[in-house]
Amino acid sequence: MKIKALVENKSSCELTPKHGLSLYIETESHKILFDLGPDKTLFSNARTAGIPLEDADTVIISHGHFDHGGALKQFFKINKKAVVYIQRSAFEPHYNKAGIFKIDIGLDRDLINHPQIKLIDGDYKIDDELQLFTVAQSQKCRSPMNDVLYDKHGKDDFAHEQNLIISGEKTVLVFGCGHTGIVNILEAAKPFSPTVCVGGFHLFNPVSKRSAPKKLLDEIACELKNYGGIEFYTCHCTGSRPYKYLSEKMSNLHYLSCGEQITL
């Protein structure tokens, strides 16, 4: 299995960094895109990396924010075969609230009936290799960075967020922003016994430039020490300062930036 970051906030190579996320994952049975990033960055970076996006057979959109699914319409122009798995509620309105201003950060709702999209409600088994699951209990080690995010009912509960389990020689857990909390996601993933974990921890607000408080970071580090057998690769919305702080406390935490690849 290989996991390569095609869109990510940072880059130390020829690929262009962009706030957002897209991971290209090759398994024994699938060529997967986990999220698509916000815009055309995915396509230029894939060309540079020599990855033909038209060959992807599976797309997972982790949740209903444009920095993870903004390139969906453009993707459909070049790929006519991939099945795109999205929680039905991901197409509902989603907002970032800044003072009295409410900014639309949702997906293109005109795409909801596209024939390649498969709308799902909650947990879903794609096949013996791929399993999607949601997280209902999300209050433990909750990030205050979620407080500015809203849906049509009020503060977002992130029921539209889904996580991917890949079963193989090693079991891999993949998620996007981890809005429901890395600790809660890991608790929900216990039945799968993952040994590799890839995703953002949502500990940084790109608008206010604020990071989660050290008290929360200490709590998360303490909880993650219970998962010493897992190699963690974080990215995107974790933030530089939170990553640096956590990595000093965890030898099994690494950063996956744009262009970097995990080979398992």
PDB file of C-alpha atoms in Angstrom:
ATOM      1  CA  MET A   1       0.000   0.000   0.000  1.00  0.00           C
ATOM      2  CA  LYS A   2       1.123   3.549  -0.640  1.00  0.00           C
ATOM      3  CA  ILE A   3      -0.355   6.836   0.554  1.00  0.00           C
ATOM      4  CA  LYS A   4       0.791  10.058  -1.117  1.00  0.00           C
ATOM      5  CA  ALA A   5      -0.275  13.603  -0.221  1.00  0.00           C
ATOM      6  CA  LEU A   6      -1.303  15.405  -3.419  1.00  0.00           C
ATOM      7  CA  VAL A   7      -2.859  18.425  -1.692  1.00  0.00           C
ATOM      8  CA  GLU A   8      -1.716  19.639   1.716  1.00  0.00           C
ATOM      9  CA  ASN A   9      -0.939  22.943   3.433  1.00  0.00           C
ATOM     10  CA  LYS A  10       2.851  22.542   3.235  1.00  0.00           C
ATOM     11  CA  SER A  11       5.284  21.384   0.583  1.00  0.00           C
ATOM     12  CA  SER A  12       9.019  20.777   0.581  1.00  0.00           C
ATOM     13  CA  CYS A  13       9.108  19.622  -3.067  1.00  0.00           C
ATOM     14  CA  GLU A  14       7.934  20.739  -6.496  1.00  0.00           C
ATOM     15  CA  LEU A  15       4.266  20.164  -5.653  1.00  0.00           C
ATOM     16  CA  THR A  16       2.217  23.272  -4.840  1.00  0.00           C
ATOM     17  CA  PRO A  17       0.988  23.629  -1.235  1.00  0.00           C
ATOM     18  CA  LYS A  18      -2.648  24.590  -0.668  1.00  0.00           C
ATOM     19  CA  HIS A  19      -4.926  24.765   2.356  1.00  0.00           C
ATOM     20  CA  GLY A  20      -6.886  21.570   1.955  1.00  0.00           C
ATOM     21  CA  LEU A  21      -6.324  17.851   1.636  1.00  0.00           C
ATOM     22  CA  SER A  22      -6.163  15.127  -0.985  1.00  0.00           C
ATOM     23  CA  LEU A  23      -4.468  11.776  -0.466  1.00  0.00           C
ATOM     24  CA  TYR A  24      -3.818   9.279  -3.256  1.00  0.00           C
ATOM     25  CA  ILE A  25      -3.920   5.729  -1.933  1.00  0.00           C
ATOM     26  CA  GLU A  26      -3.009   2.580  -3.833  1.00  0.00           C
ATOM     27  CA  THR A  27      -4.035  -0.724  -2.268  1.00  0.00           C
ATOM     28  CA  GLU A  28      -4.068  -4.279  -3.537  1.00  0.00           C
ATOM     29  CA  SER A  29      -7.548  -3.756  -5.009  1.00  0.00           C
ATOM     30  CA  HIS A  30      -8.103  -0.011  -5.371  1.00  0.00           C
ATOM     31  CA  LYS A  31      -6.786   3.336  -6.533  1.00  0.00           C
ATOM     32  CA  ILE A  32      -8.355   5.778  -4.093  1.00  0.00           C
ATOM     33  CA  LEU A  33      -8.540   9.524  -3.727  1.00  0.00           C
ATOM     34  CA  PHE A  34      -9.322  10.475  -0.167  1.00  0.00           C
ATOM     35  CA  ASP A  35     -10.619  14.050  -0.512  1.00  0.00           C
ATOM     36  CA  LEU A  36      -9.909  16.273  -3.512  1.00  0.00           C
ATOM     37  CA  GLY A  37      -8.732  19.577  -2.058  1.00  0.00           C
ATOM     38  CA  PRO A  38     -10.378  22.949  -2.808  1.00  0.00           C
ATOM     39  CA  ASP A  39      -9.502  23.633  -6.446  1.00  0.00           C
ATOM     40  CA  LYS A  40      -7.352  22.786  -9.483  1.00  0.00           C
ATOM     41  CA  THR A  41      -4.245  22.288  -7.305  1.00  0.00           C
ATOM     42  CA  LEU A  42      -5.014  18.560  -7.223  1.00  0.00           C
ATOM     43  CA  PHE A  43      -4.784  18.248 -10.998  1.00  0.00           C
ATOM     44  CA  SER A  44      -1.520  20.135 -11.478  1.00  0.00           C
ATOM     45  CA  ASN A  45       0.113  18.314  -8.548  1.00  0.00           C
ATOM     46  CA  ALA A  46      -1.072  14.921  -9.836  1.00  0.00           C
ATOM     47  CA  ARG A  47       0.446  15.669 -13.258  1.00  0.00           C
ATOM     48  CA  THR A  48       3.741  16.667 -11.639  1.00  0.00           C
ATOM     49  CA  ALA A  49       3.704  13.513  -9.495  1.00  0.00           C
ATOM     50  CA  GLY A  50       2.859  11.315 -12.489  1.00  0.00           C
ATOM     51  CA  ILE A  51      -0.427  10.066 -11.048  1.00  0.00           C
ATOM     52  CA  PRO A  52      -3.253   9.606 -13.605  1.00  0.00           C
ATOM     53  CA  LEU A  53      -6.402  10.686 -11.759  1.00  0.00           C
ATOM     54  CA  GLU A  54      -8.570   9.200 -14.496  1.00  0.00           C
ATOM     55  CA  ASP A  55      -7.527   5.749 -13.218  1.00  0.00           C
ATOM     56  CA  ALA A  56      -8.922   6.274  -9.721  1.00  0.00           C
ATOM     57  CA  ASP A  57     -11.818   3.886  -9.029  1.00  0.00           C
ATOM     58  CA  THR A  58     -12.862   5.151  -5.579  1.00  0.00           C
ATOM     59  CA  VAL A  59     -13.207   8.620  -4.064  1.00  0.00           C
ATOM     60  CA  ILE A  60     -13.984   9.303  -0.411  1.00  0.00           C
ATOM     61  CA  ILE A  61     -15.075  12.816   0.565  1.00  0.00           C
ATOM     62  CA  SER A  62     -14.448  13.001   4.296  1.00  0.00           C
ATOM     63  CA  HIS A  63     -16.952  15.765   5.092  1.00  0.00           C
ATOM     64  CA  GLY A  64     -18.927  18.639   3.626  1.00  0.00           C
ATOM     65  CA  HIS A  65     -16.290  21.405   3.486  1.00  0.00           C
ATOM     66  CA  PHE A  66     -14.994  22.804   0.191  1.00  0.00           C
ATOM     67  CA  ASP A  67     -11.286  22.455   1.093  1.00  0.00           C
ATOM     68  CA  HIS A  68     -11.875  18.693   0.938  1.00  0.00           C
ATOM     69  CA  GLY A  69     -14.357  18.473  -1.931  1.00  0.00           C
ATOM     70  CA  GLY A  70     -14.101  21.727  -3.859  1.00  0.00           C
ATOM     71  CA  ALA A  71     -12.497  20.029  -6.880  1.00  0.00           C
ATOM     72  CA  LEU A  72     -15.315  17.511  -7.293  1.00  0.00           C
ATOM     73  CA  LYS A  73     -16.967  19.119 -10.336  1.00  0.00           C
ATOM     74  CA  GLN A  74     -13.637  19.372 -12.164  1.00  0.00           C
ATOM     75  CA  PHE A  75     -12.801  15.780 -11.208  1.00  0.00           C
ATOM     76  CA  PHE A  76     -15.923  14.502 -12.932  1.00  0.00           C
ATOM     77  CA  LYS A  77     -14.680  16.059 -16.188  1.00  0.00           C
ATOM     78  CA  ILE A  78     -11.628  13.780 -16.256  1.00  0.00           C
ATOM     79  CA  ASN A  79     -12.843  10.668 -14.434  1.00  0.00           C
ATOM     80  CA  LYS A  80     -16.002   8.878 -15.583  1.00  0.00           C
ATOM     81  CA  LYS A  81     -15.737   5.667 -13.550  1.00  0.00           C
ATOM     82  CA  ALA A  82     -14.889   6.372  -9.900  1.00  0.00           C
ATOM     83  CA  VAL A  83     -17.602   5.877  -7.303  1.00  0.00           C
ATOM     84  CA  VAL A  84     -17.661   8.868  -4.949  1.00  0.00           C
ATOM     85  CA  TYR A  85     -18.775   8.052  -1.394  1.00  0.00           C
ATOM     86  CA  ILE A  86     -20.214  11.000   0.552  1.00  0.00           C
ATOM     87  CA  GLN A  87     -22.422  11.194   3.611  1.00  0.00           C
ATOM     88  CA  ARG A  88     -25.834  12.493   2.513  1.00  0.00           C
ATOM     89  CA  SER A  89     -25.676  15.294   5.098  1.00  0.00           C
ATOM     90  CA  ALA A  90     -22.363  16.529   3.652  1.00  0.00           C
ATOM     91  CA  PHE A  91     -24.381  18.313   0.949  1.00  0.00           C
ATOM     92  CA  GLU A  92     -26.314  20.335   3.507  1.00  0.00           C
ATOM     93  CA  PRO A  93     -25.210  23.977   4.039  1.00  0.00           C
ATOM     94  CA  HIS A  94     -22.043  24.478   6.103  1.00  0.00           C
ATOM     95  CA  TYR A  95     -20.634  27.768   7.295  1.00  0.00           C
ATOM     96  CA  ASN A  96     -17.691  29.416   8.979  1.00  0.00           C
ATOM     97  CA  LYS A  97     -18.891  32.159  11.301  1.00  0.00           C
ATOM     98  CA  ALA A  98     -16.658  35.195  11.876  1.00  0.00           C
ATOM     99  CA  GLY A  99     -18.382  37.741  14.076  1.00  0.00           C
ATOM    100  CA  ILE A 100     -21.637  38.686  12.354  1.00  0.00           C
ATOM    101  CA  PHE A 101     -20.473  37.238   9.038  1.00  0.00           C
ATOM    102  CA  LYS A 102     -21.377  33.738   7.888  1.00  0.00           C
ATOM    103  CA  ILE A 103     -19.188  32.340   5.104  1.00  0.00           C
ATOM    104  CA  ASP A 104     -20.374  29.408   2.999  1.00  0.00           C
ATOM    105  CA  ILE A 105     -17.753  26.635   3.137  1.00  0.00           C
ATOM    106  CA  GLY A 106     -19.969  23.843   1.825  1.00  0.00           C
ATOM    107  CA  LEU A 107     -19.853  21.587  -1.214  1.00  0.00           C
ATOM    108  CA  ASP A 108     -21.466  22.344  -4.577  1.00  0.00           C
ATOM    109  CA  ARG A 109     -25.040  21.191  -3.917  1.00  0.00           C
ATOM    110  CA  ASP A 110     -25.766  20.955  -7.646  1.00  0.00           C
ATOM    111  CA  LEU A 111     -23.657  17.776  -7.697  1.00  0.00           C
ATOM    112  CA  ILE A 112     -25.805  15.804  -5.250  1.00  0.00           C
ATOM    113  CA  ASN A 113     -27.560  13.855  -8.012  1.00  0.00           C
ATOM    114  CA  HIS A 114     -24.473  13.168 -10.111  1.00  0.00           C
ATOM    115  CA  PRO A 115     -24.533   9.499 -11.238  1.00  0.00           C
ATOM    116  CA  GLN A 116     -21.042   8.784  -9.853  1.00  0.00           C
ATOM    117  CA  ILE A 117     -21.984   9.915  -6.356  1.00  0.00           C
ATOM    118  CA  LYS A 118     -23.159   7.356  -3.822  1.00  0.00           C
ATOM    119  CA  LEU A 119     -24.892   9.026  -0.884  1.00  0.00           C
ATOM    120  CA  ILE A 120     -24.614   7.102   2.362  1.00  0.00           C
ATOM    121  CA  ASP A 121     -26.079   7.489   5.825  1.00  0.00           C
ATOM    122  CA  GLY A 122     -23.726   6.493   8.628  1.00  0.00           C
ATOM    123  CA  ASP A 123     -21.395   3.501   8.578  1.00  0.00           C
ATOM    124  CA  TYR A 124     -20.921   1.699   5.271  1.00  0.00           C
ATOM    125  CA  LYS A 125     -18.890  -1.308   4.130  1.00  0.00           C
ATOM    126  CA  ILE A 126     -17.642  -0.811   0.565  1.00  0.00           C
ATOM    127  CA  ASP A 127     -15.980  -4.232   0.328  1.00  0.00           C
ATOM    128  CA  ASP A 128     -13.689  -6.506   2.339  1.00  0.00           C
ATOM    129  CA  GLU A 129     -10.871  -3.957   2.019  1.00  0.00           C
ATOM    130  CA  LEU A 130     -12.671  -0.642   2.617  1.00  0.00           C
ATOM    131  CA  GLN A 131     -14.993   0.360   5.449  1.00  0.00           C
ATOM    132  CA  LEU A 132     -16.427   3.807   6.278  1.00  0.00           C
ATOM    133  CA  PHE A 133     -17.534   4.768   9.767  1.00  0.00           C
ATOM    134  CA  THR A 134     -18.849   7.834  11.543  1.00  0.00           C
ATOM    135  CA  VAL A 135     -18.362   8.982  15.143  1.00  0.00           C
ATOM    136  CA  ALA A 136     -21.371   9.744  17.344  1.00  0.00           C
ATOM    137  CA  GLN A 137     -19.623  10.589  20.626  1.00  0.00           C
ATOM    138  CA  SER A 138     -17.319  13.559  20.005  1.00  0.00           C
ATOM    139  CA  GLN A 139     -17.019  15.473  23.274  1.00  0.00           C
ATOM    140  CA  LYS A 140     -13.806  13.951  24.641  1.00  0.00           C
ATOM    141  CA  CYS A 141     -10.822  16.283  24.052  1.00  0.00           C
ATOM    142  CA  ARG A 142     -13.049  18.461  21.876  1.00  0.00           C
ATOM    143  CA  SER A 143     -11.185  21.133  19.894  1.00  0.00           C
ATOM    144  CA  PRO A 144     -12.416  24.736  20.370  1.00  0.00           C
ATOM    145  CA  MET A 145     -11.438  25.300  16.732  1.00  0.00           C
ATOM    146  CA  ASN A 146     -14.847  23.758  15.937  1.00  0.00           C
ATOM    147  CA  ASP A 147     -16.715  26.649  17.588  1.00  0.00           C
ATOM    148  CA  VAL A 148     -16.809  28.799  14.433  1.00  0.00           C
ATOM    149  CA  LEU A 149     -18.263  26.024  12.270  1.00  0.00           C
ATOM    150  CA  TYR A 150     -22.011  25.839  11.712  1.00  0.00           C
ATOM    151  CA  ASP A 151     -24.624  23.921   9.752  1.00  0.00           C
ATOM    152  CA  LYS A 152     -28.233  24.869   9.062  1.00  0.00           C
ATOM    153  CA  HIS A 153     -29.279  23.899  12.599  1.00  0.00           C
ATOM    154  CA  GLY A 154     -26.584  25.791  14.511  1.00  0.00           C
ATOM    155  CA  LYS A 155     -23.141  24.677  15.658  1.00  0.00           C
ATOM    156  CA  ASP A 156     -21.952  21.805  13.502  1.00  0.00           C
ATOM    157  CA  ASP A 157     -22.141  18.338  15.088  1.00  0.00           C
ATOM    158  CA  PHE A 158     -20.092  16.809  12.210  1.00  0.00           C
ATOM    159  CA  ALA A 159     -22.500  13.976  11.576  1.00  0.00           C
ATOM    160  CA  HIS A 160     -21.438  14.492   7.936  1.00  0.00           C
ATOM    161  CA  GLU A 161     -17.852  13.439   8.702  1.00  0.00           C
ATOM    162  CA  GLN A 162     -16.727   9.920   7.802  1.00  0.00           C
ATOM    163  CA  ASN A 163     -13.513   7.995   8.329  1.00  0.00           C
ATOM    164  CA  LEU A 164     -11.944   5.217   6.268  1.00  0.00           C
ATOM    165  CA  ILE A 165     -10.550   1.881   7.402  1.00  0.00           C
ATOM    166  CA  ILE A 166      -8.328   0.057   4.901  1.00  0.00           C
ATOM    167  CA  SER A 167      -7.798  -3.607   5.766  1.00  0.00           C
ATOM    168  CA  GLY A 168      -4.657  -5.229   4.427  1.00  0.00           C
ATOM    169  CA  GLU A 169      -1.327  -6.486   5.651  1.00  0.00           C
ATOM    170  CA  LYS A 170      -1.564  -3.470   7.942  1.00  0.00           C
ATOM    171  CA  THR A 171      -4.853  -1.861   8.938  1.00  0.00           C
ATOM    172  CA  VAL A 172      -4.880   1.862   8.153  1.00  0.00           C
ATOM    173  CA  LEU A 173      -7.219   4.526   9.527  1.00  0.00           C
ATOM    174  CA  VAL A 174      -7.623   7.621   7.309  1.00  0.00           C
ATOM    175  CA  PHE A 175      -9.619  10.767   8.094  1.00  0.00           C
ATOM    176  CA  GLY A 176      -9.801  14.358   6.872  1.00  0.00           C
ATOM    177  CA  CYS A 177      -9.993  17.069   9.520  1.00  0.00           C
ATOM    178  CA  GLY A 178     -10.886  14.886  12.472  1.00  0.00           C
ATOM    179  CA  HIS A 179     -13.498  17.403  13.621  1.00  0.00           C
ATOM    180  CA  THR A 180     -15.024  14.770  15.897  1.00  0.00           C
ATOM    181  CA  GLY A 181     -11.647  14.513  17.639  1.00  0.00           C
ATOM    182  CA  ILE A 182      -8.704  12.192  17.169  1.00  0.00           C
ATOM    183  CA  VAL A 183      -9.350  10.589  20.582  1.00  0.00           C
ATOM    184  CA  ASN A 184     -13.012   9.863  19.758  1.00  0.00           C
ATOM    185  CA  ILE A 185     -12.143   8.590  16.278  1.00  0.00           C
ATOM    186  CA  LEU A 186      -9.602   6.167  17.715  1.00  0.00           C
ATOM    187  CA  GLU A 187     -12.090   4.895  20.279  1.00  0.00           C
ATOM    188  CA  ALA A 188     -14.636   4.266  17.525  1.00  0.00           C
ATOM    189  CA  ALA A 189     -11.937   2.533  15.416  1.00  0.00           C
ATOM    190  CA  LYS A 190     -10.875   0.102  18.174  1.00  0.00           C
ATOM    191  CA  PRO A 191     -12.766  -2.872  16.668  1.00  0.00           C
ATOM    192  CA  PHE A 192     -10.597  -2.529  13.541  1.00  0.00           C
ATOM    193  CA  SER A 193      -7.254  -2.379  15.458  1.00  0.00           C
ATOM    194  CA  PRO A 194      -5.481   0.080  13.125  1.00  0.00           C
ATOM    195  CA  THR A 195      -1.680   0.205  13.200  1.00  0.00           C
ATOM    196  CA  VAL A 196      -1.327   3.310  10.999  1.00  0.00           C
ATOM    197  CA  CYS A 197      -3.349   6.515  11.355  1.00  0.00           C
ATOM    198  CA  VAL A 198      -3.363   9.354   8.794  1.00  0.00           C
ATOM    199  CA  GLY A 199      -5.307  12.614   9.082  1.00  0.00           C
ATOM    200  CA  GLY A 200      -5.667  16.121  10.458  1.00  0.00           C
ATOM    201  CA  PHE A 201      -6.322  16.823  14.149  1.00  0.00           C
ATOM    202  CA  HIS A 202      -8.101  20.190  13.641  1.00  0.00           C
ATOM    203  CA  LEU A 203      -6.111  22.119  16.241  1.00  0.00           C
ATOM    204  CA  PHE A 204      -5.551  25.319  14.231  1.00  0.00           C
ATOM    205  CA  ASN A 205      -7.875  28.015  12.849  1.00  0.00           C
ATOM    206  CA  PRO A 206      -6.524  29.290   9.490  1.00  0.00           C
ATOM    207  CA  VAL A 207      -8.639  32.468   9.689  1.00  0.00           C
ATOM    208  CA  SER A 208      -7.778  33.662  13.213  1.00  0.00           C
ATOM    209  CA  LYS A 209      -4.348  31.905  13.187  1.00  0.00           C
ATOM    210  CA  ARG A 210      -5.122  30.618  16.669  1.00  0.00           C
ATOM    211  CA  SER A 211      -4.030  27.200  17.921  1.00  0.00           C
ATOM    212  CA  ALA A 212      -5.672  24.919  20.468  1.00  0.00           C
ATOM    213  CA  PRO A 213      -4.562  25.585  24.079  1.00  0.00           C
ATOM    214  CA  LYS A 214      -1.694  23.619  25.598  1.00  0.00           C
ATOM    215  CA  LYS A 215      -4.040  22.093  28.173  1.00  0.00           C
ATOM    216  CA  LEU A 216      -5.957  20.376  25.380  1.00  0.00           C
ATOM    217  CA  LEU A 217      -2.739  19.335  23.632  1.00  0.00           C
ATOM    218  CA  ASP A 218      -1.506  17.755  26.858  1.00  0.00           C
ATOM    219  CA  GLU A 219      -4.787  15.866  27.218  1.00  0.00           C
ATOM    220  CA  ILE A 220      -4.581  14.596  23.638  1.00  0.00           C
ATOM    221  CA  ALA A 221      -0.932  13.545  24.043  1.00  0.00           C
ATOM    222  CA  CYS A 222      -1.846  11.667  27.212  1.00  0.00           C
ATOM    223  CA  GLU A 223      -4.707   9.847  25.465  1.00  0.00           C
ATOM    224  CA  LEU A 224      -2.621   8.980  22.394  1.00  0.00           C
ATOM    225  CA  LYS A 225       0.016   7.363  24.580  1.00  0.00           C
ATOM    226  CA  ASN A 226      -2.534   4.573  25.008  1.00  0.00           C
ATOM    227  CA  TYR A 227      -2.003   3.816  21.310  1.00  0.00           C
ATOM    228  CA  GLY A 228       1.734   3.203  21.323  1.00  0.00           C
ATOM    229  CA  GLY A 229       1.393   0.539  18.626  1.00  0.00           C
ATOM    230  CA  ILE A 230       0.077   3.041  16.070  1.00  0.00           C
ATOM    231  CA  GLU A 231       2.220   5.194  13.792  1.00  0.00           C
ATOM    232  CA  PHE A 232       0.502   8.586  13.438  1.00  0.00           C
ATOM    233  CA  TYR A 233       0.869  10.778  10.336  1.00  0.00           C
ATOM    234  CA  THR A 234      -0.853  14.112  10.716  1.00  0.00           C
ATOM    235  CA  CYS A 235      -1.383  16.976   8.284  1.00  0.00           C
ATOM    236  CA  HIS A 236      -3.563  19.857   7.064  1.00  0.00           C
ATOM    237  CA  CYS A 237      -5.541  21.357   9.982  1.00  0.00           C
ATOM    238  CA  THR A 238      -3.353  20.187  12.867  1.00  0.00           C
ATOM    239  CA  GLY A 239      -1.246  23.336  12.620  1.00  0.00           C
ATOM    240  CA  SER A 240       2.523  23.806  12.890  1.00  0.00           C
ATOM    241  CA  ARG A 241       2.600  24.814  16.549  1.00  0.00           C
ATOM    242  CA  PRO A 242       0.311  22.009  17.799  1.00  0.00           C
ATOM    243  CA  TYR A 243       2.218  19.470  15.707  1.00  0.00           C
ATOM    244  CA  LYS A 244       5.565  20.626  17.100  1.00  0.00           C
ATOM    245  CA  TYR A 245       4.245  20.499  20.661  1.00  0.00           C
ATOM    246  CA  LEU A 246       2.683  17.037  20.285  1.00  0.00           C
ATOM    247  CA  SER A 247       5.648  15.566  18.394  1.00  0.00           C
ATOM    248  CA  GLU A 248       7.940  16.484  21.280  1.00  0.00           C
ATOM    249  CA  LYS A 249       5.768  14.298  23.496  1.00  0.00           C
ATOM    250  CA  MET A 250       5.150  11.499  20.980  1.00  0.00           C
ATOM    251  CA  SER A 251       7.925   9.704  19.102  1.00  0.00           C
ATOM    252  CA  ASN A 252       5.323   7.972  16.886  1.00  0.00           C
ATOM    253  CA  LEU A 253       3.868  11.206  15.459  1.00  0.00           C
ATOM    254  CA  HIS A 254       5.011  12.376  12.003  1.00  0.00           C
ATOM    255  CA  TYR A 255       3.969  15.083   9.526  1.00  0.00           C
ATOM    256  CA  LEU A 256       2.807  14.205   6.011  1.00  0.00           C
ATOM    257  CA  SER A 257       3.303  17.213   3.737  1.00  0.00           C
ATOM    258  CA  CYS A 258       2.471  17.677   0.063  1.00  0.00           C
ATOM    259  CA  GLY A 259       4.409  15.239  -2.136  1.00  0.00           C
ATOM    260  CA  GLU A 260       5.473  12.945   0.688  1.00  0.00           C
ATOM    261  CA  GLN A 261       4.568   9.262   0.591  1.00  0.00           C
ATOM    262  CA  ILE A 262       3.972   6.514   3.148  1.00  0.00           C
ATOM    263  CA  THR A 263       4.792   3.025   1.871  1.00  0.00           C
ATOM    264  CA  LEU A 264       3.455   0.077   3.851  1.00  0.00           C
TER     265      LEU A 264
END
